[in-house]
Amino acid sequence: MTKNPEEWLAVASPPEKVRGAFKLFLGYAPGVGKTFAMLSEAIRRHSRGEDVVIGVVETHGRKGIEELLTQLEAVPRKKIEYKGTWFEEMDLDSVLARKPAVVLVDELAHTNIPGSKNRKRYEDVQAILAAKIDVISTLNIQHIESISPVVRNITGITVRETVPDWVPMTATETVMVDLTPEALQNRMRRGDVYMPAKIEHALGNFCRRGNLIALRELALRQVAEQVDRSLENYMAAKDIQKNWAVRERIAVCVSSNPAAQYLIARAARMARRLDSELYVIHVDTGRDDSDSGKKALAANLRFAENLGAKVVQLKGLSVADTVAKVVREKHITQVIFGRSVEHGWKKYLYLSAAHRFLRESPEVDVHIVTQEKD
């Protein structure tokens, strides 16, 4: 069928932009270079002709950052009086009125001074994105709400300013700005991060080497999770059924049999060795509704959670088919089944179920572990 000119234009034209793109530079501690990386990218974009402006960038007295700021247009900040003192915040209304293509908004977790349009800076960012303006921002791992308690346990320091977990998850692109703890501490000693009076205090407290190693691992894991989500979304959008084993994911199938805890423990050890995710799957076929069975199952699943497993509970007529579906959806790479020492027709049923799973599941390694009958 021949298209008319309007139809060809509709095909050729890109879809209308409904929201700005959100790029986030993530770090694990002050001084790793997030703001420098953000400004460097902005300057490159500006040199290519993009309309880039600074909404707010915090220099903290760092000369290198101050020099980069001179290469970009900045929207004047808004002055707000609070308790007899004047403060400066990003002027959201002026940024929206300016209508640039890209805005730089540093320190995403910042709390605005009372009297500002929004309480938190990430709320300002959401308003800018809703206006179809791209945003480039920065964030340290300790400012993510669910991670801040972990950071407090590691460092002994309470993080006051946080963002909800959903905020970094909405980033179109996340870039981790990485630096080894040793290199970061050297930067601090040279005076590139803090004023001289603060250096030794920082190195002896929050920025101790052990703390920095732990914070860096938290940041790496955060980025890895976001990469996993991006891959899963891509595979779902493209309807890719085959497993791409870019990361090991282990699943163990359990019942209400107390011997299942042996399987879970064995799977957990395997997952630790491979640094992989562990899933514990239970399929309710409706065949065991006894109180003793429910209590035993609950104990097995609690045991799994205590070992860090993600528990998946589903109802299904066929254990094989239901587990195969989970394997496809979660991109499992290895599955562990337990086998009791059975004879006769029970042994035949077990082998039949195993063969059915192999037939229905995508490519996956299967481990059959023999366990004694309870």
mmCIF file of N, CA and C in Angstrom, residues 110-226:
data_model
loop_
_atom_site.group_PDB
_atom_site.id
_atom_site.type_symbol
_atom_site.label_atom_id
_atom_site.label_comp_id
_atom_site.label_asym_id
_atom_site.label_seq_id
_atom_site.Cartn_x
_atom_site.Cartn_y
_atom_site.Cartn_z
ATOM 1 N N HIS A 110 20.702 17.608 47.900
ATOM 2 C CA HIS A 110 20.689 18.867 48.662
ATOM 3 C C HIS A 110 19.280 19.237 49.131
ATOM 4 N N THR A 111 19.178 19.730 50.368
ATOM 5 C CA THR A 111 17.920 20.241 50.909
ATOM 6 C C THR A 111 17.878 21.755 50.716
ATOM 7 N N ASN A 112 16.858 22.246 50.043
ATOM 8 C CA ASN A 112 16.747 23.684 49.786
ATOM 9 C C ASN A 112 16.405 24.458 51.060
ATOM 10 N N ILE A 113 16.800 25.709 51.077
ATOM 11 C CA ILE A 113 16.480 26.601 52.194
ATOM 12 C C ILE A 113 14.960 26.812 52.266
ATOM 13 N N PRO A 114 14.366 26.807 53.460
ATOM 14 C CA PRO A 114 12.934 27.107 53.581
ATOM 15 C C PRO A 114 12.588 28.414 52.865
ATOM 16 N N GLY A 115 11.509 28.390 52.123
ATOM 17 C CA GLY A 115 11.131 29.517 51.282
ATOM 18 C C GLY A 115 11.370 29.245 49.813
ATOM 19 N N SER A 116 12.089 28.146 49.532
ATOM 20 C CA SER A 116 12.301 27.734 48.137
ATOM 21 C C SER A 116 11.023 27.115 47.597
ATOM 22 N N LYS A 117 10.951 26.988 46.283
ATOM 23 C CA LYS A 117 9.749 26.439 45.650
ATOM 24 C C LYS A 117 9.535 24.986 46.057
ATOM 25 N N ASN A 118 10.620 24.216 46.110
ATOM 26 C CA ASN A 118 10.548 22.813 46.522
ATOM 27 C C ASN A 118 11.474 22.580 47.711
ATOM 28 N N ARG A 119 11.156 21.549 48.496
ATOM 29 C CA ARG A 119 11.972 21.261 49.683
ATOM 30 C C ARG A 119 13.321 20.655 49.317
ATOM 31 N N LYS A 120 13.345 19.802 48.287
ATOM 32 C CA LYS A 120 14.574 19.103 47.917
ATOM 33 C C LYS A 120 14.963 19.430 46.477
ATOM 34 N N ARG A 121 16.257 19.376 46.229
ATOM 35 C CA ARG A 121 16.751 19.696 44.890
ATOM 36 C C ARG A 121 16.303 18.668 43.854
ATOM 37 N N TYR A 122 16.167 17.401 44.263
ATOM 38 C CA TYR A 122 15.717 16.408 43.286
ATOM 39 C C TYR A 122 14.298 16.708 42.800
ATOM 40 N N GLU A 123 13.503 17.411 43.626
ATOM 41 C CA GLU A 123 12.169 17.821 43.187
ATOM 42 C C GLU A 123 12.272 18.919 42.124
ATOM 43 N N ASP A 124 13.255 19.799 42.270
ATOM 44 C CA ASP A 124 13.515 20.796 41.224
ATOM 45 C C ASP A 124 13.883 20.105 39.913
ATOM 46 N N VAL A 125 14.698 19.056 40.024
ATOM 47 C CA VAL A 125 15.122 18.309 38.834
ATOM 48 C C VAL A 125 13.918 17.672 38.141
ATOM 49 N N GLN A 126 12.998 17.111 38.925
ATOM 50 C CA GLN A 126 11.808 16.502 38.320
ATOM 51 C C GLN A 126 10.988 17.539 37.543
ATOM 52 N N ALA A 127 10.909 18.768 38.076
ATOM 53 C CA ALA A 127 10.174 19.836 37.375
ATOM 54 C C ALA A 127 10.859 20.206 36.064
ATOM 55 N N ILE A 128 12.191 20.223 36.068
ATOM 56 C CA ILE A 128 12.936 20.548 34.848
ATOM 57 C C ILE A 128 12.753 19.454 33.798
ATOM 58 N N LEU A 129 12.835 18.204 34.229
ATOM 59 C CA LEU A 129 12.643 17.082 33.303
ATOM 60 C C LEU A 129 11.235 17.090 32.709
ATOM 61 N N ALA A 130 10.248 17.425 33.549
ATOM 62 C CA ALA A 130 8.865 17.483 33.066
ATOM 63 C C ALA A 130 8.676 18.572 32.018
ATOM 64 N N ALA A 131 9.563 19.586 32.048
ATOM 65 C CA ALA A 131 9.511 20.664 31.053
ATOM 66 C C ALA A 131 10.268 20.299 29.776
ATOM 67 N N LYS A 132 10.641 19.012 29.637
ATOM 68 C CA LYS A 132 11.322 18.468 28.454
ATOM 69 C C LYS A 132 12.736 19.031 28.295
ATOM 70 N N ILE A 133 13.373 19.349 29.420
ATOM 71 C CA ILE A 133 14.755 19.832 29.437
ATOM 72 C C ILE A 133 15.629 18.736 30.025
ATOM 73 N N ASP A 134 16.751 18.426 29.375
ATOM 74 C CA ASP A 134 17.669 17.413 29.883
ATOM 75 C C ASP A 134 18.399 17.929 31.121
ATOM 76 N N VAL A 135 18.709 17.009 32.032
ATOM 77 C CA VAL A 135 19.413 17.358 33.266
ATOM 78 C C VAL A 135 20.623 16.441 33.435
ATOM 79 N N ILE A 136 21.749 17.037 33.812
ATOM 80 C CA ILE A 136 22.926 16.276 34.219
ATOM 81 C C ILE A 136 23.169 16.611 35.689
ATOM 82 N N SER A 137 23.284 15.569 36.520
ATOM 83 C CA SER A 137 23.398 15.800 37.955
ATOM 84 C C SER A 137 24.445 14.879 38.570
ATOM 85 N N THR A 138 24.678 15.069 39.876
ATOM 86 C CA THR A 138 25.669 14.268 40.603
ATOM 87 C C THR A 138 25.071 13.772 41.915
ATOM 88 N N LEU A 139 25.599 12.641 42.388
ATOM 89 C CA LEU A 139 25.108 12.055 43.637
ATOM 90 C C LEU A 139 26.166 11.116 44.192
ATOM 91 N N ASN A 140 26.320 11.110 45.524
ATOM 92 C CA ASN A 140 27.164 10.123 46.184
ATOM 93 C C ASN A 140 26.310 8.980 46.706
ATOM 94 N N ILE A 141 26.880 7.785 46.747
ATOM 95 C CA ILE A 141 26.137 6.576 47.095
ATOM 96 C C ILE A 141 25.496 6.658 48.471
ATOM 97 N N GLN A 142 26.144 7.345 49.430
ATOM 98 C CA GLN A 142 25.613 7.390 50.791
ATOM 99 C C GLN A 142 24.331 8.200 50.911
ATOM 100 N N HIS A 143 23.974 8.949 49.850
ATOM 101 C CA HIS A 143 22.775 9.780 49.903
ATOM 102 C C HIS A 143 21.529 9.072 49.367
ATOM 103 N N ILE A 144 21.654 7.799 48.962
ATOM 104 C CA ILE A 144 20.480 7.025 48.554
ATOM 105 C C ILE A 144 19.815 6.484 49.813
ATOM 106 N N GLU A 145 18.518 6.693 49.927
ATOM 107 C CA GLU A 145 17.797 6.489 51.186
ATOM 108 C C GLU A 145 18.015 5.105 51.787
ATOM 109 N N SER A 146 17.880 4.043 50.997
ATOM 110 C CA SER A 146 17.995 2.691 51.544
ATOM 111 C C SER A 146 19.429 2.310 51.858
ATOM 112 N N ILE A 147 20.387 3.053 51.318
ATOM 113 C CA ILE A 147 21.798 2.734 51.536
ATOM 114 C C ILE A 147 22.378 3.516 52.711
ATOM 115 N N SER A 148 21.791 4.651 53.053
ATOM 116 C CA SER A 148 22.352 5.491 54.122
ATOM 117 C C SER A 148 22.461 4.761 55.468
ATOM 118 N N PRO A 149 21.494 3.875 55.863
ATOM 119 C CA PRO A 149 21.696 3.136 57.116
ATOM 120 C C PRO A 149 22.896 2.194 57.067
ATOM 121 N N VAL A 150 23.151 1.606 55.903
ATOM 122 C CA VAL A 150 24.327 0.742 55.742
ATOM 123 C C VAL A 150 25.599 1.562 55.909
ATOM 124 N N VAL A 151 25.597 2.760 55.335
ATOM 125 C CA VAL A 151 26.755 3.647 55.450
ATOM 126 C C VAL A 151 26.973 4.055 56.904
ATOM 127 N N ARG A 152 25.882 4.295 57.623
ATOM 128 C CA ARG A 152 26.013 4.646 59.048
ATOM 129 C C ARG A 152 26.661 3.502 59.829
ATOM 130 N N ASN A 153 26.262 2.256 59.527
ATOM 131 C CA ASN A 153 26.861 1.105 60.212
ATOM 132 C C ASN A 153 28.330 0.950 59.893
ATOM 133 N N ILE A 154 28.720 1.302 58.672
ATOM 134 C CA ILE A 154 30.125 1.163 58.251
ATOM 135 C C ILE A 154 30.986 2.276 58.831
ATOM 136 N N THR A 155 30.495 3.503 58.705
ATOM 137 C CA THR A 155 31.324 4.674 59.034
ATOM 138 C C THR A 155 31.040 5.268 60.411
ATOM 139 N N GLY A 156 29.866 4.953 60.977
ATOM 140 C CA GLY A 156 29.476 5.581 62.239
ATOM 141 C C GLY A 156 28.942 6.986 62.070
ATOM 142 N N ILE A 157 28.763 7.409 60.828
ATOM 143 C CA ILE A 157 28.305 8.771 60.537
ATOM 144 C C ILE A 157 26.908 8.717 59.920
ATOM 145 N N THR A 158 26.004 9.531 60.463
ATOM 146 C CA THR A 158 24.635 9.590 59.944
ATOM 147 C C THR A 158 24.558 10.583 58.793
ATOM 148 N N VAL A 159 24.044 10.115 57.680
ATOM 149 C CA VAL A 159 23.866 10.969 56.498
ATOM 150 C C VAL A 159 22.508 11.649 56.611
ATOM 151 N N ARG A 160 22.495 12.969 56.649
ATOM 152 C CA ARG A 160 21.258 13.717 56.872
ATOM 153 C C ARG A 160 20.460 13.934 55.591
ATOM 154 N N GLU A 161 21.136 14.148 54.487
ATOM 155 C CA GLU A 161 20.451 14.460 53.232
ATOM 156 C C GLU A 161 20.406 13.228 52.344
ATOM 157 N N THR A 162 19.190 12.811 51.977
ATOM 158 C CA THR A 162 19.036 11.619 51.149
ATOM 159 C C THR A 162 18.017 11.865 50.039
ATOM 160 N N VAL A 163 18.032 10.976 49.062
ATOM 161 C CA VAL A 163 17.006 10.970 48.009
ATOM 162 C C VAL A 163 16.329 9.613 48.047
ATOM 163 N N PRO A 164 15.021 9.542 47.745
ATOM 164 C CA PRO A 164 14.355 8.235 47.661
ATOM 165 C C PRO A 164 15.005 7.358 46.595
ATOM 166 N N ASP A 165 14.929 6.055 46.796
ATOM 167 C CA ASP A 165 15.575 5.117 45.873
ATOM 168 C C ASP A 165 15.095 5.275 44.435
ATOM 169 N N TRP A 166 13.829 5.678 44.251
ATOM 170 C CA TRP A 166 13.294 5.759 42.895
ATOM 171 C C TRP A 166 13.967 6.864 42.077
ATOM 172 N N VAL A 167 14.569 7.853 42.757
ATOM 173 C CA VAL A 167 15.147 8.982 42.020
ATOM 174 C C VAL A 167 16.322 8.537 41.141
ATOM 175 N N PRO A 168 17.372 7.906 41.684
ATOM 176 C CA PRO A 168 18.446 7.446 40.792
ATOM 177 C C PRO A 168 17.995 6.374 39.809
ATOM 178 N N MET A 169 16.949 5.625 40.164
ATOM 179 C CA MET A 169 16.462 4.585 39.257
ATOM 180 C C MET A 169 15.820 5.169 38.009
ATOM 181 N N THR A 170 15.381 6.444 38.076
ATOM 182 C CA THR A 170 14.766 7.070 36.898
ATOM 183 C C THR A 170 15.794 7.652 35.935
ATOM 184 N N ALA A 171 17.074 7.575 36.294
ATOM 185 C CA ALA A 171 18.104 8.136 35.413
ATOM 186 C C ALA A 171 18.119 7.402 34.075
ATOM 187 N N THR A 172 18.162 8.167 33.005
ATOM 188 C CA THR A 172 18.280 7.593 31.661
ATOM 189 C C THR A 172 19.634 6.927 31.496
ATOM 190 N N GLU A 173 20.631 7.520 32.126
ATOM 191 C CA GLU A 173 22.008 7.012 32.038
ATOM 192 C C GLU A 173 22.706 7.292 33.362
ATOM 193 N N THR A 174 23.394 6.288 33.892
ATOM 194 C CA THR A 174 24.164 6.452 35.134
ATOM 195 C C THR A 174 25.624 6.130 34.850
ATOM 196 N N VAL A 175 26.505 7.058 35.228
ATOM 197 C CA VAL A 175 27.943 6.873 35.029
ATOM 198 C C VAL A 175 28.609 6.892 36.394
ATOM 199 N N MET A 176 29.337 5.828 36.728
ATOM 200 C CA MET A 176 30.071 5.846 37.985
ATOM 201 C C MET A 176 31.415 6.504 37.764
ATOM 202 N N VAL A 177 31.680 7.531 38.565
ATOM 203 C CA VAL A 177 32.978 8.206 38.532
ATOM 204 C C VAL A 177 33.853 7.521 39.567
ATOM 205 N N ASP A 178 34.829 6.767 39.095
ATOM 206 C CA ASP A 178 35.582 5.881 39.985
ATOM 207 C C ASP A 178 37.013 6.354 40.173
ATOM 208 N N LEU A 179 37.536 6.051 41.332
ATOM 209 C CA LEU A 179 38.906 6.374 41.705
ATOM 210 C C LEU A 179 39.261 5.403 42.816
ATOM 211 N N THR A 180 40.457 4.845 42.819
ATOM 212 C CA THR A 180 40.808 3.931 43.902
ATOM 213 C C THR A 180 40.869 4.693 45.220
ATOM 214 N N PRO A 181 40.587 4.026 46.339
ATOM 215 C CA PRO A 181 40.685 4.703 47.635
ATOM 216 C C PRO A 181 42.054 5.331 47.879
ATOM 217 N N GLU A 182 43.106 4.664 47.433
ATOM 218 C CA GLU A 182 44.459 5.204 47.627
ATOM 219 C C GLU A 182 44.643 6.509 46.847
ATOM 220 N N ALA A 183 44.148 6.535 45.609
ATOM 221 C CA ALA A 183 44.272 7.743 44.795
ATOM 222 C C ALA A 183 43.446 8.877 45.383
ATOM 223 N N LEU A 184 42.250 8.543 45.900
ATOM 224 C CA LEU A 184 41.412 9.573 46.515
ATOM 225 C C LEU A 184 42.082 10.159 47.760
ATOM 226 N N GLN A 185 42.654 9.303 48.593
ATOM 227 C CA GLN A 185 43.335 9.803 49.784
ATOM 228 C C GLN A 185 44.529 10.677 49.407
ATOM 229 N N ASN A 186 45.243 10.335 48.327
ATOM 230 C CA ASN A 186 46.351 11.176 47.861
ATOM 231 C C ASN A 186 45.840 12.543 47.400
ATOM 232 N N ARG A 187 44.694 12.559 46.727
ATOM 233 C CA ARG A 187 44.098 13.838 46.310
ATOM 234 C C ARG A 187 43.779 14.692 47.535
ATOM 235 N N MET A 188 43.271 14.044 48.560
ATOM 236 C CA MET A 188 42.944 14.781 49.788
ATOM 237 C C MET A 188 44.188 15.374 50.434
ATOM 238 N N ARG A 189 45.247 14.571 50.495
ATOM 239 C CA ARG A 189 46.487 15.051 51.121
ATOM 240 C C ARG A 189 47.090 16.220 50.343
ATOM 241 N N ARG A 190 46.879 16.248 49.022
ATOM 242 C CA ARG A 190 47.397 17.362 48.217
ATOM 243 C C ARG A 190 46.542 18.619 48.364
ATOM 244 N N GLY A 191 45.398 18.497 49.046
ATOM 245 C CA GLY A 191 44.525 19.653 49.204
ATOM 246 C C GLY A 191 43.580 19.866 48.047
ATOM 247 N N ASP A 192 43.352 18.824 47.215
ATOM 248 C CA ASP A 192 42.472 18.964 46.048
ATOM 249 C C ASP A 192 40.993 18.804 46.394
ATOM 250 N N VAL A 193 40.702 18.329 47.622
ATOM 251 C CA VAL A 193 39.320 18.024 47.987
ATOM 252 C C VAL A 193 38.830 18.917 49.118
ATOM 253 N N TYR A 194 39.590 18.973 50.221
ATOM 254 C CA TYR A 194 39.196 19.756 51.393
ATOM 255 C C TYR A 194 40.201 20.864 51.681
ATOM 256 N N MET A 195 39.742 21.842 52.437
ATOM 257 C CA MET A 195 40.647 22.872 52.934
ATOM 258 C C MET A 195 41.628 22.225 53.910
ATOM 259 N N PRO A 196 42.850 22.758 54.034
ATOM 260 C CA PRO A 196 43.891 22.131 54.865
ATOM 261 C C PRO A 196 43.433 21.754 56.270
ATOM 262 N N ALA A 197 42.606 22.586 56.887
ATOM 263 C CA ALA A 197 42.198 22.331 58.274
ATOM 264 C C ALA A 197 41.327 21.085 58.399
ATOM 265 N N LYS A 198 40.705 20.643 57.303
ATOM 266 C CA LYS A 198 39.775 19.504 57.355
ATOM 267 C C LYS A 198 40.382 18.191 56.896
ATOM 268 N N ILE A 199 41.578 18.242 56.338
ATOM 269 C CA ILE A 199 42.129 17.053 55.674
ATOM 270 C C ILE A 199 42.348 15.899 56.647
ATOM 271 N N GLU A 200 43.068 16.118 57.716
ATOM 272 C CA GLU A 200 43.393 15.034 58.646
ATOM 273 C C GLU A 200 42.146 14.478 59.320
ATOM 274 N N HIS A 201 41.198 15.348 59.631
ATOM 275 C CA HIS A 201 39.954 14.878 60.245
ATOM 276 C C HIS A 201 39.199 13.959 59.283
ATOM 277 N N ALA A 202 39.132 14.331 58.009
ATOM 278 C CA ALA A 202 38.435 13.504 57.019
ATOM 279 C C ALA A 202 39.130 12.160 56.834
ATOM 280 N N LEU A 203 40.462 12.166 56.738
ATOM 281 C CA LEU A 203 41.219 10.936 56.530
ATOM 282 C C LEU A 203 41.119 9.996 57.729
ATOM 283 N N GLY A 204 40.908 10.545 58.905
ATOM 284 C CA GLY A 204 40.813 9.715 60.101
ATOM 285 C C GLY A 204 39.416 9.279 60.447
ATOM 286 N N ASN A 205 38.428 9.787 59.716
ATOM 287 C CA ASN A 205 37.041 9.455 60.024
ATOM 288 C C ASN A 205 36.324 8.876 58.799
ATOM 289 N N PHE A 206 35.490 9.655 58.152
ATOM 290 C CA PHE A 206 34.683 9.139 57.047
ATOM 291 C C PHE A 206 35.530 8.563 55.927
ATOM 292 N N CYS A 207 36.671 9.182 55.663
ATOM 293 C CA CYS A 207 37.489 8.783 54.515
ATOM 294 C C CYS A 207 38.645 7.861 54.881
ATOM 295 N N ARG A 208 38.484 7.083 55.959
ATOM 296 C CA ARG A 208 39.457 6.036 56.239
ATOM 297 C C ARG A 208 39.439 5.022 55.101
ATOM 298 N N ARG A 209 40.575 4.371 54.874
ATOM 299 C CA ARG A 209 40.702 3.463 53.729
ATOM 300 C C ARG A 209 39.634 2.378 53.728
ATOM 301 N N GLY A 210 39.386 1.749 54.900
ATOM 302 C CA GLY A 210 38.377 0.690 54.970
ATOM 303 C C GLY A 210 36.998 1.194 54.609
ATOM 304 N N ASN A 211 36.659 2.383 55.090
ATOM 305 C CA ASN A 211 35.366 2.978 54.748
ATOM 306 C C ASN A 211 35.239 3.196 53.249
ATOM 307 N N LEU A 212 36.305 3.722 52.651
ATOM 308 C CA LEU A 212 36.266 4.026 51.219
ATOM 309 C C LEU A 212 36.122 2.755 50.379
ATOM 310 N N ILE A 213 36.789 1.681 50.806
ATOM 311 C CA ILE A 213 36.661 0.407 50.079
ATOM 312 C C ILE A 213 35.206 -0.069 50.105
ATOM 313 N N ALA A 214 34.578 -0.007 51.299
ATOM 314 C CA ALA A 214 33.190 -0.455 51.435
ATOM 315 C C ALA A 214 32.241 0.436 50.638
ATOM 316 N N LEU A 215 32.440 1.750 50.696
ATOM 317 C CA LEU A 215 31.573 2.677 49.954
ATOM 318 C C LEU A 215 31.713 2.468 48.449
ATOM 319 N N ARG A 216 32.926 2.210 48.020
ATOM 320 C CA ARG A 216 33.148 1.967 46.593
ATOM 321 C C ARG A 216 32.412 0.718 46.130
ATOM 322 N N GLU A 217 32.435 -0.345 46.950
ATOM 323 C CA GLU A 217 31.717 -1.565 46.576
ATOM 324 C C GLU A 217 30.215 -1.309 46.509
ATOM 325 N N LEU A 218 29.679 -0.519 47.443
ATOM 326 C CA LEU A 218 28.255 -0.190 47.410
ATOM 327 C C LEU A 218 27.894 0.528 46.113
ATOM 328 N N ALA A 219 28.741 1.465 45.702
ATOM 329 C CA ALA A 219 28.477 2.211 44.469
ATOM 330 C C ALA A 219 28.560 1.300 43.243
ATOM 331 N N LEU A 220 29.548 0.425 43.212
ATOM 332 C CA LEU A 220 29.684 -0.496 42.083
ATOM 333 C C LEU A 220 28.471 -1.420 41.980
ATOM 334 N N ARG A 221 27.987 -1.888 43.121
ATOM 335 C CA ARG A 221 26.809 -2.760 43.119
ATOM 336 C C ARG A 221 25.566 -2.005 42.647
ATOM 337 N N GLN A 222 25.447 -0.736 43.058
ATOM 338 C CA GLN A 222 24.301 0.066 42.637
ATOM 339 C C GLN A 222 24.270 0.207 41.111
ATOM 340 N N VAL A 223 25.435 0.506 40.533
ATOM 341 C CA VAL A 223 25.507 0.656 39.074
ATOM 342 C C VAL A 223 25.258 -0.685 38.387
ATOM 343 N N ALA A 224 25.794 -1.767 38.971
ATOM 344 C CA ALA A 224 25.586 -3.090 38.376
ATOM 345 C C ALA A 224 24.102 -3.451 38.345
ATOM 346 N N GLU A 225 23.364 -3.118 39.417
ATOM 347 C CA GLU A 225 21.927 -3.395 39.456
ATOM 348 C C GLU A 225 21.194 -2.617 38.371
ATOM 349 N N GLN A 226 21.605 -1.364 38.163
ATOM 350 C CA GLN A 226 20.949 -0.568 37.133
ATOM 351 C C GLN A 226 21.260 -1.092 35.737
#
